[in-house]
PDB file of C-alpha atoms in Angstrom:
ATOM      1  CA  LEU K   1     -53.055  20.557 -25.963  1.00 46.00           C
ATOM      2  CA  ARG K   2     -51.982  16.939 -26.040  1.00 50.00           C
ATOM      3  CA  SER K   3     -54.373  16.285 -28.902  1.00 51.00           C
ATOM      4  CA  LEU K   4     -52.580  19.008 -30.883  1.00 49.00           C
ATOM      5  CA  VAL K   5     -48.982  18.056 -30.139  1.00 46.00           C
ATOM      6  CA  GLY K   6     -49.098  14.413 -29.080  1.00 49.00           C
ATOM      7  CA  SER K   7     -48.858  12.402 -25.935  1.00 50.00           C
ATOM      8  CA  GLU K   8     -46.313  13.028 -23.174  1.00 49.00           C
ATOM      9  CA  MET K   9     -45.245   9.392 -23.364  1.00 45.00           C
ATOM     10  CA  CYS K  10     -43.730  10.048 -26.799  1.00 43.00           C
ATOM     11  CA  ILE K  11     -41.682  13.099 -25.828  1.00 42.00           C
ATOM     12  CA  ARG K  12     -39.070  11.877 -23.384  1.00 47.00           C
ATOM     13  CA  ASP K  13     -36.157  10.700 -25.517  1.00 46.00           C
ATOM     14  CA  SER K  14     -36.005  11.981 -29.080  1.00 48.00           C
ATOM     15  CA  TYR K  15     -35.145  15.268 -30.766  1.00 49.00           C
ATOM     16  CA  LYS K  16     -38.655  15.239 -32.188  1.00 60.00           C
ATOM     17  CA  GLY K  17     -39.855  14.785 -28.622  1.00 69.00           C
ATOM     18  CA  ASN K  18     -38.048  17.947 -27.506  1.00 80.00           C
ATOM     19  CA  THR K  19     -39.672  19.893 -30.319  1.00 83.00           C
ATOM     20  CA  ARG K  20     -43.068  18.516 -29.352  1.00 82.00           C
ATOM     21  CA  LEU K  21     -42.482  19.336 -25.675  1.00 81.00           C
ATOM     22  CA  ILE K  22     -41.391  22.891 -26.483  1.00 83.00           C
ATOM     23  CA  LEU K  23     -44.452  23.376 -28.700  1.00 85.00           C
ATOM     24  CA  GLN K  24     -46.709  22.071 -25.934  1.00 82.00           C
ATOM     25  CA  LEU K  25     -45.121  24.419 -23.381  1.00 85.00           C
ATOM     26  CA  LEU K  26     -45.317  27.420 -25.733  1.00 84.00           C
ATOM     27  CA  LEU K  27     -48.995  26.780 -26.397  1.00 84.00           C
ATOM     28  CA  ASP K  28     -49.617  26.570 -22.662  1.00 82.00           C
ATOM     29  CA  ARG K  29     -47.742  29.817 -21.984  1.00 84.00           C
ATOM     30  CA  LEU K  30     -49.324  31.703 -24.895  1.00 84.00           C
ATOM     31  CA  ILE K  31     -52.897  30.616 -24.163  1.00 86.00           C
ATOM     32  CA  CYS K  32     -53.135  29.934 -20.441  1.00 85.00           C
ATOM     33  CA  GLY K  33     -50.390  32.237 -19.149  1.00 86.00           C
ATOM     34  CA  PRO K  34     -51.936  35.613 -20.038  1.00 88.00           C
ATOM     35  CA  LEU K  35     -55.356  34.407 -18.885  1.00 90.00           C
ATOM     36  CA  VAL K  36     -54.041  33.438 -15.444  1.00 88.00           C
ATOM     37  CA  ILE K  37     -52.188  36.752 -15.130  1.00 88.00           C
ATOM     38  CA  LEU K  38     -55.332  38.645 -16.130  1.00 90.00           C
ATOM     39  CA  LEU K  39     -57.337  36.781 -13.487  1.00 91.00           C
ATOM     40  CA  PHE K  40     -54.664  37.512 -10.875  1.00 86.00           C
ATOM     41  CA  PHE K  41     -54.696  41.250 -11.665  1.00 87.00           C
ATOM     42  CA  THR K  42     -58.503  41.272 -11.503  1.00 90.00           C
ATOM     43  CA  TYR K  43     -58.599  39.405  -8.197  1.00 89.00           C
ATOM     44  CA  PHE K  44     -55.904  41.644  -6.705  1.00 84.00           C
ATOM     45  CA  GLU K  45     -57.816  44.804  -7.640  1.00 85.00           C
ATOM     46  CA  ILE K  46     -61.088  43.435  -6.223  1.00 88.00           C
ATOM     47  CA  VAL K  47     -59.462  42.391  -2.938  1.00 88.00           C
ATOM     48  CA  SER K  48     -57.632  45.706  -2.569  1.00 85.00           C
ATOM     49  CA  MET K  49     -60.854  47.621  -3.349  1.00 84.00           C
ATOM     50  CA  GLY K  50     -59.416  49.052  -6.547  1.00 81.00           C
ATOM     51  CA  SER K  51     -61.451  50.586  -9.330  1.00 86.00           C
ATOM     52  CA  ILE K  52     -62.172  49.299 -12.805  1.00 88.00           C
ATOM     53  CA  MET K  53     -60.087  52.156 -14.200  1.00 90.00           C
ATOM     54  CA  ALA K  54     -57.122  51.084 -12.062  1.00 88.00           C
ATOM     55  CA  LEU K  55     -57.552  47.517 -13.312  1.00 89.00           C
ATOM     56  CA  LYS K  56     -57.642  48.673 -16.944  1.00 91.00           C
ATOM     57  CA  LYS K  57     -54.506  50.747 -16.414  1.00 91.00           C
ATOM     58  CA  LYS K  58     -52.711  47.842 -14.716  1.00 88.00           C
ATOM     59  CA  ILE K  59     -53.652  45.493 -17.548  1.00 90.00           C
ATOM     60  CA  GLN K  60     -52.492  47.976 -20.200  1.00 92.00           C
ATOM     61  CA  LEU K  61     -49.190  48.630 -18.448  1.00 91.00           C
ATOM     62  CA  HIS K  62     -48.315  45.238 -16.983  1.00 88.00           C
ATOM     63  CA  LEU K  63     -50.037  42.353 -18.774  1.00 89.00           C
ATOM     64  CA  ILE K  64     -47.580  41.902 -21.638  1.00 90.00           C
ATOM     65  CA  PRO K  65     -44.382  42.512 -19.619  1.00 91.00           C
ATOM     66  CA  THR K  66     -45.599  40.130 -16.925  1.00 89.00           C
ATOM     67  CA  ALA K  67     -46.539  37.477 -19.494  1.00 89.00           C
ATOM     68  CA  VAL K  68     -43.055  37.755 -21.023  1.00 91.00           C
ATOM     69  CA  LYS K  69     -41.429  37.391 -17.597  1.00 91.00           C
ATOM     70  CA  ALA K  70     -43.659  34.395 -16.901  1.00 90.00           C
ATOM     71  CA  MET K  71     -42.511  32.775 -20.140  1.00 89.00           C
ATOM     72  CA  ILE K  72     -38.876  33.432 -19.274  1.00 92.00           C
ATOM     73  CA  PHE K  73     -39.395  31.784 -15.891  1.00 93.00           C
ATOM     74  CA  TRP K  74     -41.849  28.964 -16.673  1.00 91.00           C
ATOM     75  CA  LEU K  75     -40.615  27.639 -20.022  1.00 89.00           C
ATOM     76  CA  PRO K  76     -37.243  26.422 -18.694  1.00 92.00           C
ATOM     77  CA  VAL K  77     -38.772  25.278 -15.397  1.00 92.00           C
ATOM     78  CA  GLN K  78     -41.474  23.219 -17.111  1.00 90.00           C
ATOM     79  CA  PHE K  79     -39.097  21.892 -19.771  1.00 89.00           C
ATOM     80  CA  PHE K  80     -36.745  20.659 -17.042  1.00 91.00           C
ATOM     81  CA  ASN K  81     -39.691  19.303 -15.053  1.00 89.00           C
ATOM     82  CA  PHE K  82     -41.174  17.248 -17.900  1.00 86.00           C
ATOM     83  CA  LYS K  83     -37.844  16.178 -19.391  1.00 87.00           C
ATOM     84  CA  TYR K  84     -35.777  15.237 -16.332  1.00 90.00           C
ATOM     85  CA  ILE K  85     -37.857  15.051 -13.144  1.00 91.00           C
ATOM     86  CA  PRO K  86     -39.337  11.611 -12.366  1.00 92.00           C
ATOM     87  CA  MET K  87     -43.121  11.453 -12.711  1.00 90.00           C
ATOM     88  CA  GLN K  88     -43.727  11.039  -8.959  1.00 94.00           C
ATOM     89  CA  LEU K  89     -41.772  14.249  -8.156  1.00 94.00           C
ATOM     90  CA  ARG K  90     -43.148  16.553 -10.863  1.00 92.00           C
ATOM     91  CA  VAL K  91     -45.944  18.025  -8.767  1.00 93.00           C
ATOM     92  CA  LEU K  92     -43.533  18.771  -5.916  1.00 96.00           C
ATOM     93  CA  PHE K  93     -41.043  20.387  -8.285  1.00 95.00           C
ATOM     94  CA  GLY K  94     -43.795  22.420  -9.965  1.00 93.00           C
ATOM     95  CA  ASN K  95     -45.160  23.562  -6.612  1.00 95.00           C
ATOM     96  CA  LEU K  96     -41.720  24.677  -5.415  1.00 96.00           C
ATOM     97  CA  ALA K  97     -41.267  26.660  -8.624  1.00 95.00           C
ATOM     98  CA  ALA K  98     -44.776  28.114  -8.184  1.00 93.00           C
ATOM     99  CA  ILE K  99     -43.845  29.372  -4.711  1.00 96.00           C
ATOM    100  CA  VAL K 100     -40.844  31.211  -6.158  1.00 95.00           C
ATOM    101  CA  TRP K 101     -42.966  32.661  -8.991  1.00 91.00           C
ATOM    102  CA  THR K 102     -45.808  33.684  -6.658  1.00 88.00           C
ATOM    103  CA  VAL K 103     -43.456  35.505  -4.287  1.00 91.00           C
ATOM    104  CA  TYR K 104     -41.873  37.344  -7.218  1.00 86.00           C
ATOM    105  CA  PHE K 105     -45.251  38.080  -8.815  1.00 80.00           C
ATOM    106  CA  SER K 106     -46.708  39.374  -5.530  1.00 80.00           C
ATOM    107  CA  VAL K 107     -43.737  41.655  -4.859  1.00 84.00           C
ATOM    108  CA  VAL K 108     -43.852  43.075  -8.387  1.00 75.00           C
ATOM    109  CA  ASN K 109     -47.635  43.544  -8.199  1.00 68.00           C
ATOM    110  CA  LYS K 110     -47.492  45.802  -5.128  1.00 67.00           C
TER     111      LYS K 110
END
């Protein structure tokens, strides 16, 4: 993604940098987000001994709404993380946000 939208070092201070950061985050959410959600649904069905038909139904009913909710949650979190959190604390901040998302995602997936 960085090769498409530029280096992170260039995106901290300018208006152009905000546009570049938002584009980078949108690409991540549009490409990687649905894939991760799809893998989570698949794993959850395998672990809970679900059927392929149940997995297909879950994907048809929940993939897009879940991806939209993930964008609503992760875009502001990641924007704040990359724009304002010091480099040495970004992983911690991201992990704390991931705990909140995982709890929500697990409760909704039941």
